[in-house]
XYZ file of C-alpha atoms in Angstrom:
455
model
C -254.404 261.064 40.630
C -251.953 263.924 41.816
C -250.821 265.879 38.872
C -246.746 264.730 39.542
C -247.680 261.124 39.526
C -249.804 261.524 36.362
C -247.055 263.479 34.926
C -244.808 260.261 35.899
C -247.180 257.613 34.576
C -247.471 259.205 31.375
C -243.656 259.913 31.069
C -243.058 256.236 31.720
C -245.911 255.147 29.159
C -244.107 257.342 26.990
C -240.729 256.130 27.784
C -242.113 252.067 26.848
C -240.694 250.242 24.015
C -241.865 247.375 21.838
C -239.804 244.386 21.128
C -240.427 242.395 18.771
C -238.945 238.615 19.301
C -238.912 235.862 16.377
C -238.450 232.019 16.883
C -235.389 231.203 17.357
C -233.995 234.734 18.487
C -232.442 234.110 22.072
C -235.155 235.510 24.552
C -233.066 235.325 27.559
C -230.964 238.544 25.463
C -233.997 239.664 24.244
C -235.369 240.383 28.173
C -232.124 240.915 29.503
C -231.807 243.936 27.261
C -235.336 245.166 27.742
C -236.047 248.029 29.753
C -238.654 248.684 32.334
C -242.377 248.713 30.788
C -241.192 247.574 27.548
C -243.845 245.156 25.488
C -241.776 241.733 24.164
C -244.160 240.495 21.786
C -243.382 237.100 20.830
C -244.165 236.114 17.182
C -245.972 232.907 16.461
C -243.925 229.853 16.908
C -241.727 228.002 19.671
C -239.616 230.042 21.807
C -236.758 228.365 23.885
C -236.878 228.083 28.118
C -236.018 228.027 30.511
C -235.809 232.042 30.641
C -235.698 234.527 33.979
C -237.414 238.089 33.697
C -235.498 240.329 36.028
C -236.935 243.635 34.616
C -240.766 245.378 35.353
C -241.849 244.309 31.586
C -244.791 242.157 29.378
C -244.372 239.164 28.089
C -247.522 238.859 25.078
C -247.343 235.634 23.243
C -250.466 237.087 21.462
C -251.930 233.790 21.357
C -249.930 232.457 18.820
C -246.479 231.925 20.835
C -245.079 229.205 22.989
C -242.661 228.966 25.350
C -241.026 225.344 25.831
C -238.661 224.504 28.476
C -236.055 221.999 28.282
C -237.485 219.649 31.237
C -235.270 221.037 33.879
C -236.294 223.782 36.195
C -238.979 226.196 35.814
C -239.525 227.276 32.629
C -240.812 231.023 33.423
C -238.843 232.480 36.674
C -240.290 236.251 37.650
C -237.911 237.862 40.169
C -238.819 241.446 40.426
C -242.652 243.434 41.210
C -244.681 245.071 37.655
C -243.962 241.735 35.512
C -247.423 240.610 33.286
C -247.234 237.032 31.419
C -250.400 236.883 29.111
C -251.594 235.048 26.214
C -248.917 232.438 25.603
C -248.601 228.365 25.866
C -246.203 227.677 28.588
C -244.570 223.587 28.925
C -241.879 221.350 29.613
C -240.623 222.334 32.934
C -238.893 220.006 34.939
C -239.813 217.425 37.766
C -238.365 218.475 41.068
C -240.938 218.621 43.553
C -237.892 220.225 45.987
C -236.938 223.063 43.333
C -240.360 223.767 42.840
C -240.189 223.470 39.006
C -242.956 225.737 37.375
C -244.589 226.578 34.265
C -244.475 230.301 35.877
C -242.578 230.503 39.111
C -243.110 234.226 41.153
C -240.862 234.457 43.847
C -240.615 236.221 46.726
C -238.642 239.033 45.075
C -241.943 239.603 42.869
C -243.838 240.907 46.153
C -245.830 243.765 44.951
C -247.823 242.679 41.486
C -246.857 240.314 38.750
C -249.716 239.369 36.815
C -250.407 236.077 34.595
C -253.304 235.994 32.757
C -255.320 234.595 29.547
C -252.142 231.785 29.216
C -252.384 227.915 28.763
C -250.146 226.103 30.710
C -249.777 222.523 30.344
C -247.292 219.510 31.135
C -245.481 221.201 33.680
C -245.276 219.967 37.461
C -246.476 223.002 39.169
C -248.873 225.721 36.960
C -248.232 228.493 38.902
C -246.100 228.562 41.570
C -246.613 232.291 44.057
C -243.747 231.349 46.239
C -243.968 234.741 48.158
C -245.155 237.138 45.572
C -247.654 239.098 47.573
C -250.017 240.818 45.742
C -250.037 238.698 43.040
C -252.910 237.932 40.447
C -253.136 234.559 38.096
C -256.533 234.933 35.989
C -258.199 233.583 33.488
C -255.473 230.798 32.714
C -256.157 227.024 31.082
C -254.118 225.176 33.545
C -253.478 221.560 32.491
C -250.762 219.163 34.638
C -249.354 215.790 34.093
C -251.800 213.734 32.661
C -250.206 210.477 33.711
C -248.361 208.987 37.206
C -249.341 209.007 40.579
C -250.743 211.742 41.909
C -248.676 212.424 44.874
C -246.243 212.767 42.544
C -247.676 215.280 40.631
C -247.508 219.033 41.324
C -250.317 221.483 41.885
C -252.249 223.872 39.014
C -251.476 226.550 41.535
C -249.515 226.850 44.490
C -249.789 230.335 47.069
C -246.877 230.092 49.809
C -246.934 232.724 52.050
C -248.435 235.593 49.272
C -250.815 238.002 51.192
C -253.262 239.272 48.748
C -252.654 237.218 46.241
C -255.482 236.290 43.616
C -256.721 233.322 41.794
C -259.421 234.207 40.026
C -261.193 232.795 36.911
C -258.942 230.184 35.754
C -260.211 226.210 34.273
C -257.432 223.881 36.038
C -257.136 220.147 35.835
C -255.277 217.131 36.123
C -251.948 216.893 38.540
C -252.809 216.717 42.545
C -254.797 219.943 43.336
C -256.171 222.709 41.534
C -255.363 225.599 44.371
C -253.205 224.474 46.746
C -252.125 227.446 49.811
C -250.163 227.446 52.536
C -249.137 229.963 55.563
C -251.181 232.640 53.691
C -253.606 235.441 54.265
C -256.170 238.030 52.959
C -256.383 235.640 49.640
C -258.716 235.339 47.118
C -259.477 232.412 45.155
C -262.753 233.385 43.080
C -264.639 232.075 39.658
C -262.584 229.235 39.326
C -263.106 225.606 37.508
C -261.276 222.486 38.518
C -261.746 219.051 36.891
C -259.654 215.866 37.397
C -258.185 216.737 40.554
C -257.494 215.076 43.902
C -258.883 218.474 45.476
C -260.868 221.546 43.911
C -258.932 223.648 47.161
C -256.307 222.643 49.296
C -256.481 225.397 52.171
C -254.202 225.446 54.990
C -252.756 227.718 57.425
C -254.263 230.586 55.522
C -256.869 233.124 57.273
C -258.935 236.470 56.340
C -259.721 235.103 53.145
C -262.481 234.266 50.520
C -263.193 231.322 48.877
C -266.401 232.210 46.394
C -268.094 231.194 43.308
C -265.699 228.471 42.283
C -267.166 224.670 40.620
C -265.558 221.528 41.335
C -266.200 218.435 39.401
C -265.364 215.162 39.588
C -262.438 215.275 41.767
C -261.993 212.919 44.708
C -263.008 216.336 47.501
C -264.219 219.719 46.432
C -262.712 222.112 49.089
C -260.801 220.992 51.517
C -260.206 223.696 54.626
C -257.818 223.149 56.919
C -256.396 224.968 60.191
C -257.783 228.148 58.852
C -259.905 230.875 60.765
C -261.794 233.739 59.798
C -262.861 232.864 56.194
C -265.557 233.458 53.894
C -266.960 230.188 51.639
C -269.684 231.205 49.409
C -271.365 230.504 46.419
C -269.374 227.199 45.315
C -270.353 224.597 43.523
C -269.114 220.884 44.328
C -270.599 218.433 42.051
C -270.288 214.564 41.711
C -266.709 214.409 43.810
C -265.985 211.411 45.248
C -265.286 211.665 48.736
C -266.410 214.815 50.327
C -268.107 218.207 48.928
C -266.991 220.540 51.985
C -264.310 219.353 54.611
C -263.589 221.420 57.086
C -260.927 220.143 59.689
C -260.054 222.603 62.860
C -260.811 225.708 60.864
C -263.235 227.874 62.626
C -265.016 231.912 62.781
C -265.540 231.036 59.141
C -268.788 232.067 57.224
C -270.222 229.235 54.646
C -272.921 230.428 52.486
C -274.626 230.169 49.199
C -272.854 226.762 48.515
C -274.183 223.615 46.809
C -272.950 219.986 46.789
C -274.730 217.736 44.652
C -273.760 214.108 44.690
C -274.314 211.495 41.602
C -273.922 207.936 40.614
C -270.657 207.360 40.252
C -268.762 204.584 39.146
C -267.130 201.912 41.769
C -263.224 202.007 41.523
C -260.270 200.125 42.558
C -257.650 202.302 43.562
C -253.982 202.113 43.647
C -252.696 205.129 45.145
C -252.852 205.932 48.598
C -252.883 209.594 47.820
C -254.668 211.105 50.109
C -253.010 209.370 52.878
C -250.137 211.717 53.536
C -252.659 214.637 54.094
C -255.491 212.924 55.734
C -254.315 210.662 58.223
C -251.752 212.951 59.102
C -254.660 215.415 60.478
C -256.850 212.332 61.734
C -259.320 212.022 58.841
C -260.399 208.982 56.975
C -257.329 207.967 54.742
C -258.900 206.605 50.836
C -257.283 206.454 47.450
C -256.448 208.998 45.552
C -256.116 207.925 41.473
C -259.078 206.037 39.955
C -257.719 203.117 38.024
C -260.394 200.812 36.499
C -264.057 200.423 37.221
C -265.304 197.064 38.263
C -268.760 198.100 36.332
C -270.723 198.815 39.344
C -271.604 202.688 40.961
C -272.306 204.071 44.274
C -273.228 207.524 45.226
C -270.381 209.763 45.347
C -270.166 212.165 47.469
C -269.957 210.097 50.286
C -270.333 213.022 52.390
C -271.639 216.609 51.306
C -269.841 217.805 54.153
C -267.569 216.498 56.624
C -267.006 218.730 59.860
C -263.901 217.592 62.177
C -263.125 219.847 65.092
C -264.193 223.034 63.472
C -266.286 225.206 65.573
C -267.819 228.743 65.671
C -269.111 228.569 61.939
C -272.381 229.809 60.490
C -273.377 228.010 57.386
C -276.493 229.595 56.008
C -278.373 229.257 52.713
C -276.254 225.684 51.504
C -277.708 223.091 49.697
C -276.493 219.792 50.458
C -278.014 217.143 47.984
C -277.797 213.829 47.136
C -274.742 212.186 48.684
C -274.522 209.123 51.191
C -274.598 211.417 53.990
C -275.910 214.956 54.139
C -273.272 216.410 56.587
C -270.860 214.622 59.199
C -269.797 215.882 62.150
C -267.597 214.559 64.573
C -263.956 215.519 67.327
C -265.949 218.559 69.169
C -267.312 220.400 66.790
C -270.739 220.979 68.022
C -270.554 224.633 67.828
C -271.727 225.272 64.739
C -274.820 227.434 63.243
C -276.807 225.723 60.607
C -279.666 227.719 59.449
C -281.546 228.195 56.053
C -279.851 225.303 54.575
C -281.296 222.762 52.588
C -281.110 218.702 53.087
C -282.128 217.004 50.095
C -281.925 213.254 49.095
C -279.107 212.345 51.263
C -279.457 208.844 52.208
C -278.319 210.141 55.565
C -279.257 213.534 56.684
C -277.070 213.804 59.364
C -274.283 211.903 61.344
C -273.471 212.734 64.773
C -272.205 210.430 67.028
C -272.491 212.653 70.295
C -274.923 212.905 73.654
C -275.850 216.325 73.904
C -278.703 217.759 72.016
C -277.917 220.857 69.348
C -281.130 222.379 67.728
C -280.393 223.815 64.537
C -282.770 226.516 64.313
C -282.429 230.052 65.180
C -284.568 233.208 65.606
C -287.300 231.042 64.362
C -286.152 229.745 61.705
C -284.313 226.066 61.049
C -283.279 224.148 57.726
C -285.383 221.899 55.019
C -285.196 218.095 55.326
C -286.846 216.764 52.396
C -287.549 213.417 53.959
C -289.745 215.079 56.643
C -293.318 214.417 56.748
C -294.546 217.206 58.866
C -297.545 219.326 58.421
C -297.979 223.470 58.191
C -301.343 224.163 59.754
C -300.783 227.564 60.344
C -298.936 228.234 56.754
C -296.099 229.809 58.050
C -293.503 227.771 56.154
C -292.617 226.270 59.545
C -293.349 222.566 60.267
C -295.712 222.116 63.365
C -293.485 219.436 64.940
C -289.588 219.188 65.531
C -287.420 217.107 62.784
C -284.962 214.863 63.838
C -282.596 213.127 61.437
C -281.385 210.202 63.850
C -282.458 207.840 66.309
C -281.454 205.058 67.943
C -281.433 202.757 65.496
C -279.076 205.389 63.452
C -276.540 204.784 66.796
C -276.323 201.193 66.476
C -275.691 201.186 62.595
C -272.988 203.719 63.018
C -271.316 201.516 66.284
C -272.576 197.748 64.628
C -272.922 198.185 60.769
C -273.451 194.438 60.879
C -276.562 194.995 62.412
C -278.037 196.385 59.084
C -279.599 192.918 58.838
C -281.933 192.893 60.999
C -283.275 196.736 59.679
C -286.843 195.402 58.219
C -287.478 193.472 61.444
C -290.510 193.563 63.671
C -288.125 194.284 66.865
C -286.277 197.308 64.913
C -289.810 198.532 63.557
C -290.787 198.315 67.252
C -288.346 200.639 68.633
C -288.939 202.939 65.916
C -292.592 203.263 66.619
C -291.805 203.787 70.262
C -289.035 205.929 69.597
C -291.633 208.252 67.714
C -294.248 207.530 70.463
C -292.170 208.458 73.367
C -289.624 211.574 72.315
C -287.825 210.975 75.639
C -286.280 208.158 74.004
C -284.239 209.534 71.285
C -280.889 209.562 72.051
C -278.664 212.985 72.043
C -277.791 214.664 68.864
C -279.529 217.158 66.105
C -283.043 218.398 66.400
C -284.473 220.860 64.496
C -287.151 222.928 65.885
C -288.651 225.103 63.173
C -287.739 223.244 60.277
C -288.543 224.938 57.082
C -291.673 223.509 54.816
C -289.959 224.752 51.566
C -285.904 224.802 50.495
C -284.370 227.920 50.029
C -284.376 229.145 46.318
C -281.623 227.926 44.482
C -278.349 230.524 44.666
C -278.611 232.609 41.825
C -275.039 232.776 41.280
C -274.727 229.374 39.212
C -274.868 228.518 36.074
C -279.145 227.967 34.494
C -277.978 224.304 33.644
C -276.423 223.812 37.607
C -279.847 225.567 39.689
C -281.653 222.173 40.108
């Protein structure tokens, strides 16, 4: 560091004050009379919202502090760049999806680091709201929403609008409609994060040059949802037991998805009585389903019904995945052929693959392809390369997808026919995904997850 901006930093460190603010004290005066890089520390207790910080200082509950709004508005505003928010409880904001009422709202005026960390923030409509605070960075936060209503009435943990370089990293965030939700974005990070609860683990739109990494989804009704993005990297994430989709990707494309893992489960059958997800799926085309579990009917069904779900994306390479026990490995449908799929792993779907296409794609490449566990080839040479090509559908998989009522006639002699010809004859499988060098073995497990999660 040059020796005048050292000189600076340590005149300004210097210069800091501590205030010290008690229940009850007004702490609107106390940080309107603050000056910039003073410390409020907030003594144990309930402190009165809504408040606005319009001065470069810390707020430290020091984990003993609250800050309650009065169920109007946002209960934290940060207007200008240098503000940090740590260690304090933060409810009661108001409900106006419109005025965007927050736990902790950064505006635009922010642009240029605020930081909120190590807080719990609960009962509010949005968590966080970055409404234009570039270079912003929310970490390590307990994030809990509205509990009860619909959920498309419900805010979002956290919200990005239009906040390049902004960071979400390491935060637990449930309940409300989605955990990250970002818009009209770029060069973003969301990283390390657990959401629970949730309609979606990741809401992504409109947001490119970006990372999505190391984050675990559970239970929610779709992991990550990525949408009209480009250019983005999607690694090490875990989606397990969500209900509808692991991975959706809908016209994003250049992206890189690596390192993931979706693992379905039994899960119970619902009845649903929100339309949630309708406003955001068929909007885009995708398959419109319910969004807020109400009561099971005592029966279960796989869930997810689709590890991953691929509509009009193209130009992606997903390498090293493991897509595991849901209805149907990986869907793909509305052009998006163009897709690399090596050194991934297929395990347990019911359904490897869906394609409903004639052309033929091999998903192998410099001599390598992915692991189907249901394939009974041989290695002869031990090379960890099956001897024969694997295909995941034939023509029987056609006329279930276009005649589901056909599935009873599956056990009969004339459908056991055509699959013996159908393996006899190659020339009569229809178009769709071959894989010539399948692999013998899956991948490893990615080492980034948790012991109890590397199955």
């Amino acid at each position: 560091m040059p020796a005048a901006a050292l000189a600076a930093s340590l005149s300004s460190a210097a210069a800091a004050g501590e205030i010290v603010v008690s229940p009850g004290e007004a702490l609107q005066a106390a940080l309107d009379r603050a000056e910039p890089g003073d410390i409020l520390r907030l003594q144990p207790g309930v402190h009165r919202g809504p408040v606005t910080i319009g001065r470069a200082v810390t707020l430290d509950g020091q984990d003993a502090a609250t800050v309650a709004g009065s169920g109007e508005g946002s209960v934290i505003t940060v207007t200008v760049p240098g503000v940090t928010v740590r260690r304090l409880t933060v409810r009661g904001s108001g409900r106006s999806l419109e005025t965007l009422d927050s736990g902790i709202l950064l505006t635009r005026t922010a642009a240029g680091g605020a930081l909120v960390e190590h807080n719990r923030i609960e009962n509010n409509l949005f968590g966080v709201y970055v409404h234009g605070a570039a270079g912003a960075l929310v970490r390590d936060n307990v994030i809990v929403g509205q509990t009860s209503g619909r959920s498309s009435e419900a805010g979002n943990g956290v919200s990005v609008w239009n906040a390049p370089g902004a960071r979400i990293i390491g935060n637990d965030i449930s309940f409300g409609r989605d955990g990250i939700m970002v818009m009209s974005s770029r060069d973003n990070v969301f990283r390390g994060n657990r959401f629970h609860n949730l309609r979606f683990g990741v809401h992504y739109m409109y947001t490119n040059n970006s990372e999505v990494s190391g984050n675990i989804s559970r239970g929610n009704a779709i992991g990550f949802a990525i949408m009209f993005s480009n250019r983005l990297t999607v690694r090490d994430n875990l989606s397990d037991g969500d209900r509808d989709h692991g991975l959706l990707f809908n016209y994003a494309n250049g992206s890189v998805i690596a390192g993931n893992v979706v693992r379905g489960r039994m899960l119970p059958a619902t009845r649903w009585r929100d339309a949630g997800l309708s406003a955001d799926a068929g909007e885009h085309g995708l398959p419109v389903g319910g969004a807020e579990a109400r009561e099971a009917d005592g029966a279960a069904r796989t869930g997810p019904e689709k590890c991953v779900f691929i509509y009009n994306a193209n130009n992606n390479r997903f390498e090293g995945n493991r897509f595991e026990g849901c209805e149907t490995g990986i869907h793909f449908t509305a052009g998006s052929e163009g897709n690399a799929m090596t050194g991934n792993a297929f395990i347990r779907n019911r359904t490897q693959v869906k394609y409903v296409g004639t052309r033929f794609l091999d998903w192998s490449k410099d001599g390598r392809g992915n692991y189907w566990s249901d394939n009974p080839a041989f290695d002869l040479d031990g090379d960890g390369i099956a001897d024969i090509a694997y295909r995941p559908n034939g023509i029987v998989d056609r006329v279930l997808w276009t005649a589901p009522q056909a599935k009873v006639l599956l056990n009969s002699p004339a459908v056991q026919v055509i699959r013996w010809a159908q393996s006899q004859f190659p020339a009569l499988y229809p178009g769709g995904v071959v894989d010539s060098r399948p692999l013998m073995a899956p991948p490893a497990p990615p080492p980034h997850l948790p012991q109890g999660d590397r199955s």
